Tab-separated table of C-alpha atoms and ligand atoms in Angstrom:
chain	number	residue	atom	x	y	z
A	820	UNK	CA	48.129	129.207	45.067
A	821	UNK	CA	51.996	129.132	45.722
A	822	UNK	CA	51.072	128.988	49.581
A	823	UNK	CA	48.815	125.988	49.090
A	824	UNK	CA	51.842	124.287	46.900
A	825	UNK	CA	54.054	125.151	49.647
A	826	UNK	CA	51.629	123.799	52.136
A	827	UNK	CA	50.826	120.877	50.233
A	828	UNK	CA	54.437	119.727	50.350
A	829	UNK	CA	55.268	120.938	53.777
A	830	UNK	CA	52.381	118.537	54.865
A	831	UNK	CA	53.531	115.421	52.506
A	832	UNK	CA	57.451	116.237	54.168
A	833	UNK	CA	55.675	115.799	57.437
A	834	UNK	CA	53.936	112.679	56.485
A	835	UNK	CA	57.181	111.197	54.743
A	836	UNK	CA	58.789	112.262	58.777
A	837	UNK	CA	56.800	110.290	60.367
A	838	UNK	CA	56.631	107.488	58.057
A	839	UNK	CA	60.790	107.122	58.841
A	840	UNK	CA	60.511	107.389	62.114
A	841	UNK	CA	57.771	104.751	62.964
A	842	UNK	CA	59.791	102.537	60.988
A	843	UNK	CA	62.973	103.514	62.652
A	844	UNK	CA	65.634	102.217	62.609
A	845	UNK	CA	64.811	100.017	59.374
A	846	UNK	CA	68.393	99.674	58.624
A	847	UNK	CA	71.908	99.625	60.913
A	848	UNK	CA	72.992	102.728	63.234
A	849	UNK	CA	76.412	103.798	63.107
A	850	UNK	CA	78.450	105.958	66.106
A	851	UNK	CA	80.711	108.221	65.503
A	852	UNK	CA	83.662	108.186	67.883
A	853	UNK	CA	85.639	111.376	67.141
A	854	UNK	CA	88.823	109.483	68.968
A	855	UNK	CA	91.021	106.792	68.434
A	856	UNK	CA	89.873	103.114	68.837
A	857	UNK	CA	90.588	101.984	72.554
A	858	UNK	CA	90.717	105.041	74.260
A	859	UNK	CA	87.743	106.377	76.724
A	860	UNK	CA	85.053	107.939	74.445
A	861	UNK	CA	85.505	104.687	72.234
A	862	UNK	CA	85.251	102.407	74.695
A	863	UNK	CA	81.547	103.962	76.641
A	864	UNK	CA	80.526	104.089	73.021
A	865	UNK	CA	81.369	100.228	72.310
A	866	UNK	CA	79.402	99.119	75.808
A	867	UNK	CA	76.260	101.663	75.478
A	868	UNK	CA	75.998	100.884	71.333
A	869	UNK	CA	76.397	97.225	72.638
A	870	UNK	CA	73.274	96.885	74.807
A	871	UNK	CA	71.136	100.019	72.684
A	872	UNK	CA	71.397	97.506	70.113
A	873	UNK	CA	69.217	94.812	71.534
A	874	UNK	CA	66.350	97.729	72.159
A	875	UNK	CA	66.812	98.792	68.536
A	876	UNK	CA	66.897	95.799	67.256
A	877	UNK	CA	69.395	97.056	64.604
A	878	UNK	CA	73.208	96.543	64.462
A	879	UNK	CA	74.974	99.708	65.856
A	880	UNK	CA	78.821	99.879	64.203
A	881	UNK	CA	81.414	101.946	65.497
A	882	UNK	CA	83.173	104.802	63.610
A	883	UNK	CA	86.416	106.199	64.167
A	884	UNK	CA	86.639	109.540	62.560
A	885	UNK	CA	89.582	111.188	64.449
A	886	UNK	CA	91.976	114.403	64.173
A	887	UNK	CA	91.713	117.599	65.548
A	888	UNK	CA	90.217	117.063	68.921
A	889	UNK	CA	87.336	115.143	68.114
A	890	UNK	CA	86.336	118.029	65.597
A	891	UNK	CA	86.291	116.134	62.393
A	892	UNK	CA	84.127	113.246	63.690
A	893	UNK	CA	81.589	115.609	65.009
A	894	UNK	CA	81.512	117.697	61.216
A	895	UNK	CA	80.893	114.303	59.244
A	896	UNK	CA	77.427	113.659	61.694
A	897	UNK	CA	76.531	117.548	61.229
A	898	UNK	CA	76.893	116.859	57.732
A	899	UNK	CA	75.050	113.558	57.322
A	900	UNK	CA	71.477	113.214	56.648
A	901	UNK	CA	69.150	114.211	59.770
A	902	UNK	CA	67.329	110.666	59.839
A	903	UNK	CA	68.963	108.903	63.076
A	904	UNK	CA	71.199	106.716	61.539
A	905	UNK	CA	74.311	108.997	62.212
A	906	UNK	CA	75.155	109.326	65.773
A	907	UNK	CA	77.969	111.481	67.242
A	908	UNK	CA	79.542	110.930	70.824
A	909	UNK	CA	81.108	113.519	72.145
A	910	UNK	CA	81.760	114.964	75.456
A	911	UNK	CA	82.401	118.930	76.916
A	912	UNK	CA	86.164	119.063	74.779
A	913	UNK	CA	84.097	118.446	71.326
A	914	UNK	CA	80.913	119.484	71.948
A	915	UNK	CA	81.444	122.466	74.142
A	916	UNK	CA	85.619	123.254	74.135
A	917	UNK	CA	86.198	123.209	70.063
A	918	UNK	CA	83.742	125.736	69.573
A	919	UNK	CA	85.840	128.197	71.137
A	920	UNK	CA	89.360	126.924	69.468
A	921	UNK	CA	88.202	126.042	66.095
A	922	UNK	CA	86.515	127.537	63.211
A	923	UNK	CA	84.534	124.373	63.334
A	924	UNK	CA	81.998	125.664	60.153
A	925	UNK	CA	79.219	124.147	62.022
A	926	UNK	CA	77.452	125.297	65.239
A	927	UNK	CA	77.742	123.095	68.208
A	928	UNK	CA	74.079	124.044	69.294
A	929	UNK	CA	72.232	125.008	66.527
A	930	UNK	CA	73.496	122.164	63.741
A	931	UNK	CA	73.028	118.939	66.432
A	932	UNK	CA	70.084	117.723	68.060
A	933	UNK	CA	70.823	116.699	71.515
A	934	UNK	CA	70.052	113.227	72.705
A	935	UNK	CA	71.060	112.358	75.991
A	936	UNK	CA	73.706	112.922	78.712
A	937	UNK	CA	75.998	109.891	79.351
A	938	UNK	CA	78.536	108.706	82.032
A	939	UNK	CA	81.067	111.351	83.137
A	940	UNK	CA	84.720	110.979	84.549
A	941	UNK	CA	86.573	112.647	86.941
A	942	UNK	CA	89.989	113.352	85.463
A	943	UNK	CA	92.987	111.610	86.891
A	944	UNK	CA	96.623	112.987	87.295
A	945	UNK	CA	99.266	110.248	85.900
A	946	UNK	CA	102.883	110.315	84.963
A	947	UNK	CA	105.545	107.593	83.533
A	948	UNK	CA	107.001	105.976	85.606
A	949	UNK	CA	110.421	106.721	85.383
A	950	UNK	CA	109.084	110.091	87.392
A	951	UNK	CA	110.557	109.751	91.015
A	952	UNK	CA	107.386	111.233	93.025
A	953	UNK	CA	105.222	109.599	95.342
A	954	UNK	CA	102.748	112.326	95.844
A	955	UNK	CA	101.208	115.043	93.863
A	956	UNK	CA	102.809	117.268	96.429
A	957	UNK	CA	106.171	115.627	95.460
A	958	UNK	CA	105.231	115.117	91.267
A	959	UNK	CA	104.531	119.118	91.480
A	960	UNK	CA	108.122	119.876	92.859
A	961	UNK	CA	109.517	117.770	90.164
A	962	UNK	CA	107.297	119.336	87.424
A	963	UNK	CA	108.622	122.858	88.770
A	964	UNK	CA	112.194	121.564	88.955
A	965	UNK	CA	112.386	120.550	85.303
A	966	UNK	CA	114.656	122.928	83.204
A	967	UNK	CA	112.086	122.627	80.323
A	968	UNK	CA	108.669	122.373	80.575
A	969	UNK	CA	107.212	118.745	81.014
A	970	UNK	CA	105.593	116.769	78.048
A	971	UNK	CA	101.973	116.303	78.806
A	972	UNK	CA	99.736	114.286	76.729
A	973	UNK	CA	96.580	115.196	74.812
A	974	UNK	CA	94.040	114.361	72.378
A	975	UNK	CA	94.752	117.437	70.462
A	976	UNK	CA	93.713	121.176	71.446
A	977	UNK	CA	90.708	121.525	72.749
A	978	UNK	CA	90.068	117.623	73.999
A	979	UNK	CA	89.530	116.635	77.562
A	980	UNK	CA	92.765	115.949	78.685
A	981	UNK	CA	94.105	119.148	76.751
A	982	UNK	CA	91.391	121.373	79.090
A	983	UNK	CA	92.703	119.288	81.901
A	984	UNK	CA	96.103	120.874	81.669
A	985	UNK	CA	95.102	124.227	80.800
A	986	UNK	CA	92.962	124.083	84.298
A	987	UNK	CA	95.901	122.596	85.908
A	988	UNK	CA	98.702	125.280	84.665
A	989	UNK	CA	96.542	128.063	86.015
A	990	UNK	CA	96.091	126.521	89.354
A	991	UNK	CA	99.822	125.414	89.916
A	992	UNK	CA	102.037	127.939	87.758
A	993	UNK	CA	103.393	124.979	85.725
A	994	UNK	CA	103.952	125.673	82.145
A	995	UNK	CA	103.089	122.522	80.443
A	996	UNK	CA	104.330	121.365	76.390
A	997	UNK	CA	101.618	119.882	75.451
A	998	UNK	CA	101.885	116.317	72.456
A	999	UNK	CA	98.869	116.053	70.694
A	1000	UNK	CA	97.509	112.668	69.525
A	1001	UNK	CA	94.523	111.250	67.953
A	1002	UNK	CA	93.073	110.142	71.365
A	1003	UNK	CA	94.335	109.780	74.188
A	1004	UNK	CA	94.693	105.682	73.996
A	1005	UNK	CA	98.029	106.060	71.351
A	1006	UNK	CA	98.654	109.051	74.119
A	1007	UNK	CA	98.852	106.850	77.093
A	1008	UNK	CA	100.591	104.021	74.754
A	1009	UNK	CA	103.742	106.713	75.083
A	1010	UNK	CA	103.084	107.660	79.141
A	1011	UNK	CA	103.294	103.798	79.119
A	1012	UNK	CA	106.597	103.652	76.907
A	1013	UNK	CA	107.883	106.767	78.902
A	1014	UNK	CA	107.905	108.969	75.704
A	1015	UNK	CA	105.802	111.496	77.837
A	1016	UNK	CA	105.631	112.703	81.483
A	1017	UNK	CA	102.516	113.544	82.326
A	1018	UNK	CA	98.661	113.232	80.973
A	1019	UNK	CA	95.675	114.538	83.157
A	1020	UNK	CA	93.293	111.799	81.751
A	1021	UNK	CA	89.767	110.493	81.576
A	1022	UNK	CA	90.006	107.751	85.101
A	1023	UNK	CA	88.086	105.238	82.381
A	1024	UNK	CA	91.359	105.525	80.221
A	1025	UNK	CA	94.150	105.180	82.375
A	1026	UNK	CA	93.329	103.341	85.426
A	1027	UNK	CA	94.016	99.747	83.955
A	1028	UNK	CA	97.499	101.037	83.410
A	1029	UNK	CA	97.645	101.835	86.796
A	1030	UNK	CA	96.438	99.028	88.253
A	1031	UNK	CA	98.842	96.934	86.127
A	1032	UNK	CA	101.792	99.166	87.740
A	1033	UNK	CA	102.759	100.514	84.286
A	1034	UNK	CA	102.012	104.157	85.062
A	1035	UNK	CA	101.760	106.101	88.274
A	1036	UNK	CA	98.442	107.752	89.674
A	1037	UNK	CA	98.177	110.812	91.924
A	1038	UNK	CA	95.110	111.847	92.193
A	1039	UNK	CA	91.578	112.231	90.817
A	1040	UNK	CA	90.325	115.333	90.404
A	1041	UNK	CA	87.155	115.392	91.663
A	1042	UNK	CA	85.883	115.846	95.582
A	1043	UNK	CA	85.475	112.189	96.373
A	1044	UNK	CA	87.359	108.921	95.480
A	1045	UNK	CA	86.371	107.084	93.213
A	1046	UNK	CA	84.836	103.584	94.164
A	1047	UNK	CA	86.583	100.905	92.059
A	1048	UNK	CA	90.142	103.110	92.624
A	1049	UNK	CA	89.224	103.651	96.331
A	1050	UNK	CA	93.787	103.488	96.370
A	1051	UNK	CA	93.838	106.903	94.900
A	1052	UNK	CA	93.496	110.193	96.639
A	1053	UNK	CA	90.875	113.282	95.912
A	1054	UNK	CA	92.892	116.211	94.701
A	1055	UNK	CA	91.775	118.117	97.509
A	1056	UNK	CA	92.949	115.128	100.059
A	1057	UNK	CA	96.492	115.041	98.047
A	1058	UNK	CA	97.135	118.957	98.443
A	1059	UNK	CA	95.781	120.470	95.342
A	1060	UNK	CA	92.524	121.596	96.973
A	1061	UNK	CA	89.149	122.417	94.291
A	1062	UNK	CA	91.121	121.351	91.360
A	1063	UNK	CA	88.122	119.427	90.465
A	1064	UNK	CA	86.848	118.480	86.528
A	1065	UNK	CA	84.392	115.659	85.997
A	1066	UNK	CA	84.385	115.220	82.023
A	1067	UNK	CA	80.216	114.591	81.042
A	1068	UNK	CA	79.690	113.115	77.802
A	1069	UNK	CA	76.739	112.778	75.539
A	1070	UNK	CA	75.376	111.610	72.313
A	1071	UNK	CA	74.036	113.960	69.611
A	1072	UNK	CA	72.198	113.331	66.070
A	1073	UNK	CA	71.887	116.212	63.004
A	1074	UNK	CA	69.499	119.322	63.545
A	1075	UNK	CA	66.393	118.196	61.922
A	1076	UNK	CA	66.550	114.559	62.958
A	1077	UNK	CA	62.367	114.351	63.859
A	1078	UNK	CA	61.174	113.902	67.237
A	1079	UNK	CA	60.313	110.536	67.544
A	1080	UNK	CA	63.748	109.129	65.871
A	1081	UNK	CA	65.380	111.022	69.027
A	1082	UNK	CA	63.223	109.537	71.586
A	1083	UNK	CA	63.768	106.030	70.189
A	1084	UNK	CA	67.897	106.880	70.661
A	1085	UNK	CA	67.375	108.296	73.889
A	1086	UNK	CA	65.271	105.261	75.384
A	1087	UNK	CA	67.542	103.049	74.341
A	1088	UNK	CA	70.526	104.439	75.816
A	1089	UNK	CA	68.636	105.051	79.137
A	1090	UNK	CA	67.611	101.461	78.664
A	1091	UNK	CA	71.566	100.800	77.823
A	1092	UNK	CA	72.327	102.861	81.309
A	1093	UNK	CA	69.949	101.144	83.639
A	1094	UNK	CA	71.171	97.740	82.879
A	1095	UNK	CA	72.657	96.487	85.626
A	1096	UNK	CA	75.731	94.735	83.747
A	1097	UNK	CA	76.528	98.279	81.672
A	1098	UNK	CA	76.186	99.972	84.664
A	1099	UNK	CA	79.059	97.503	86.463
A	1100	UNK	CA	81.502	98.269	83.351
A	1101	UNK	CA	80.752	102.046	83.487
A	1102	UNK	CA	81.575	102.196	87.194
A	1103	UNK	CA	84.542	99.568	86.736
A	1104	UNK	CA	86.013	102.363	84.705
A	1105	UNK	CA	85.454	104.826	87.561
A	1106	UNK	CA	82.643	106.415	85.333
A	1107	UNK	CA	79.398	108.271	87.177
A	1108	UNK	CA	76.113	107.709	86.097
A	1109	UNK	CA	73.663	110.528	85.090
A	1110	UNK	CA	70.655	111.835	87.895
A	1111	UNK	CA	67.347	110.063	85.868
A	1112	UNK	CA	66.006	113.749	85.825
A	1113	UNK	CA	68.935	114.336	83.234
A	1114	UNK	CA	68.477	112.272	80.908
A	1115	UNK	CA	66.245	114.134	78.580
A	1116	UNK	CA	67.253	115.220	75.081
A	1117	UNK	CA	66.141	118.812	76.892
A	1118	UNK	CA	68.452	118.574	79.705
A	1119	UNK	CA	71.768	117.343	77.824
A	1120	UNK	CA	70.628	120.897	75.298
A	1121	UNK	CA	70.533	123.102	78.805
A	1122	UNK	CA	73.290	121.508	80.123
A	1123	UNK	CA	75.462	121.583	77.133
A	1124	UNK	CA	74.523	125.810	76.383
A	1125	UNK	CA	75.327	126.310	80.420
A	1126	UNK	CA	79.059	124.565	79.831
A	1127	UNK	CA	79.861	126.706	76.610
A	1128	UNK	CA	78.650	129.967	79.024
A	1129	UNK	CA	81.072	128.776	82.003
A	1130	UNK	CA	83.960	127.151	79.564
A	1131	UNK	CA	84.164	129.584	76.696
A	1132	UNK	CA	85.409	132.556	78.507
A	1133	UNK	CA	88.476	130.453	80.525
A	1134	UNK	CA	89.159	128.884	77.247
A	1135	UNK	CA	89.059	131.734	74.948
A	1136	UNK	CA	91.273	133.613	77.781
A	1137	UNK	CA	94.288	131.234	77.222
A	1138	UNK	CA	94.590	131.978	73.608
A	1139	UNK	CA	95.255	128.362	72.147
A	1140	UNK	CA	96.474	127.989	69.320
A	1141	UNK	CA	95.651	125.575	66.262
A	1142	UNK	CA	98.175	124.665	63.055
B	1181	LIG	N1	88.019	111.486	75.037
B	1181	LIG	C1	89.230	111.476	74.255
B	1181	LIG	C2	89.556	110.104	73.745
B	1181	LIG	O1	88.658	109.288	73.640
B	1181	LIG	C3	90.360	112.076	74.901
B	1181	LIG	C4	90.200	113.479	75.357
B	1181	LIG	O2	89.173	114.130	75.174
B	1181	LIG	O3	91.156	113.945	75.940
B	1181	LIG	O4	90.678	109.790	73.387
């Protein structure tokens, strides 16, 4: 009797599911950006929740939820009901890196549904520029030469740019002090304002600044150039050879979120991806599109459990600490 209850209401559940999800979305979407307003991971979200608007035919708003590398945006769409109208951005720093700095009191894999895999950036090395180098050869002489360790920039432990130095003390011996921000837009406000020395940044963030003169670029860390900052040497052609990190980002919903509600997000970011205007902002920004056979909800999951296997033990190694 209390099985056929049970079943009973497991079955009406199911039907209530599916109900939501035809109707989907019924009502406006809203994106959390665990990052300050302006910086890189709000600006892909504000040109992707632009055009996955017109497929939806709902109004997508933008949320910034920031603080602690992104980790307090991601906990309010873990917590939120799991009905696709709560939407978290993130990329390998809060969806991959926090899990092995924080005690986040959510799991990265097993309390989000994955969605789909968006843009990714190659890193760029930039400094104020008040710093007298020319080169990275030159910019790492005068980060060794300091008498205390240089001021880097980051969007709090754990972020993309705070990985970004980590990676780059152990490959050149530099001991870095590292300023956390909100995101790394106020960040590169005070590499502008020569508060700062250095930041290893998304490319998307920093390279109007360097176009505009107002900061100084070294190189991008990835094995080729990138095409709209074809200027700008590889690491590897600038002397700092395999010091490569491409930051992938992604979009993730609550674990439980049905089946069909993801599909609907995922098509219309694809959709948002393969239009040819989004794709000319995404690569303005130096951004990379995602291989079509990648953009399943299936492949951002694999993809996302294969970077917490190859970041976790480098990051866990290095001890960081959170207040
Ligand atoms: N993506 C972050 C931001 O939007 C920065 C970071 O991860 O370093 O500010």
């Amino acid at each position: 009797m209390r099985i056929a209850i049970l079943a009973a209401f497991m079955a009406l559940l199911t039907i209530g599911g599916t109900a939501c999800a035809d109707n989907f979305p019924s009502h406006p979407i809203t994106i959390v950006v665990p990052f300050s307003a302006g910086g890189p991971t709000d600006s892909m979200a504000r040109i992707l929740g632009e055009r996955m608007q017109r497929s939806l035919g709902q109004t997508i708003t933008i949320e910034n939820v920031t603080g602690a590398a992104g980790s307090l945006g991601v906990g309010r769409v873990v917590r939120s009901p799991p009905d696709g109208y709560t939407v978290s951005i993130g990329h390998l720093g809060t969806h991959v890196a926090n899990g092995a700095i924080y005690k986040l009191g959510y799991d990265l894999v097993t309390d989000l549904e994955p969605v789909v895999l968006l843009p990714s950036n190659p890193m760029i090395i930039v400094s104020k520029n008040a710093v007298p180098a020319k080169s990275l050869k030159e910019l790492l002489t005068w980060l060794k030469a300091k008498p205390s360790p240089p001021t880097a920039g980051t969007a709090g432990a754990g972020s993309g740019s705070h990985i970004a130095g980590l990676y780059f003390e152990n490959a050149t011996g530099i001991k870095l002090q590292y300023v956390p921000y909100r995101g790394t837009a106020p960040a590169l406000n005070d590499l502008v304002a020569g508060q700062i020395d250095i930041i290893i940044d998304q490319t998307s963030n920093s390279i109007s600044q360097v176009r505009a003169g107002t900061i100084r670029a070294y190189a991008v860390t990835d094995d080729k150039r990138v095409e709209s900052a074809s200027d700008i040497p590889t690491t590897d052609e600038a002397g700092l050879s395999g010091f490569h990190m491409t930051l992938w980002s992604g979009l993730w919903v609550p674990k439980g979120t049905p089946k069909e509600v993801v599909a609907k997000l995922n098509g219309a970011a694809v959709e948002a991806m393969n239009d040819p205007a989004v794709r000319k902002k995404f690569e303005d920004l130096g951004l990379q599109m995602p291989a079509p056979d990648e953009l399943s909800p299936d492949a951002l999951g694999a993809w996302q459990k294969a970077e917490i296997a190859k970041w976790w033990p480098m990051i866990k190694a290095a001890d960081v600490k959170v207040d």
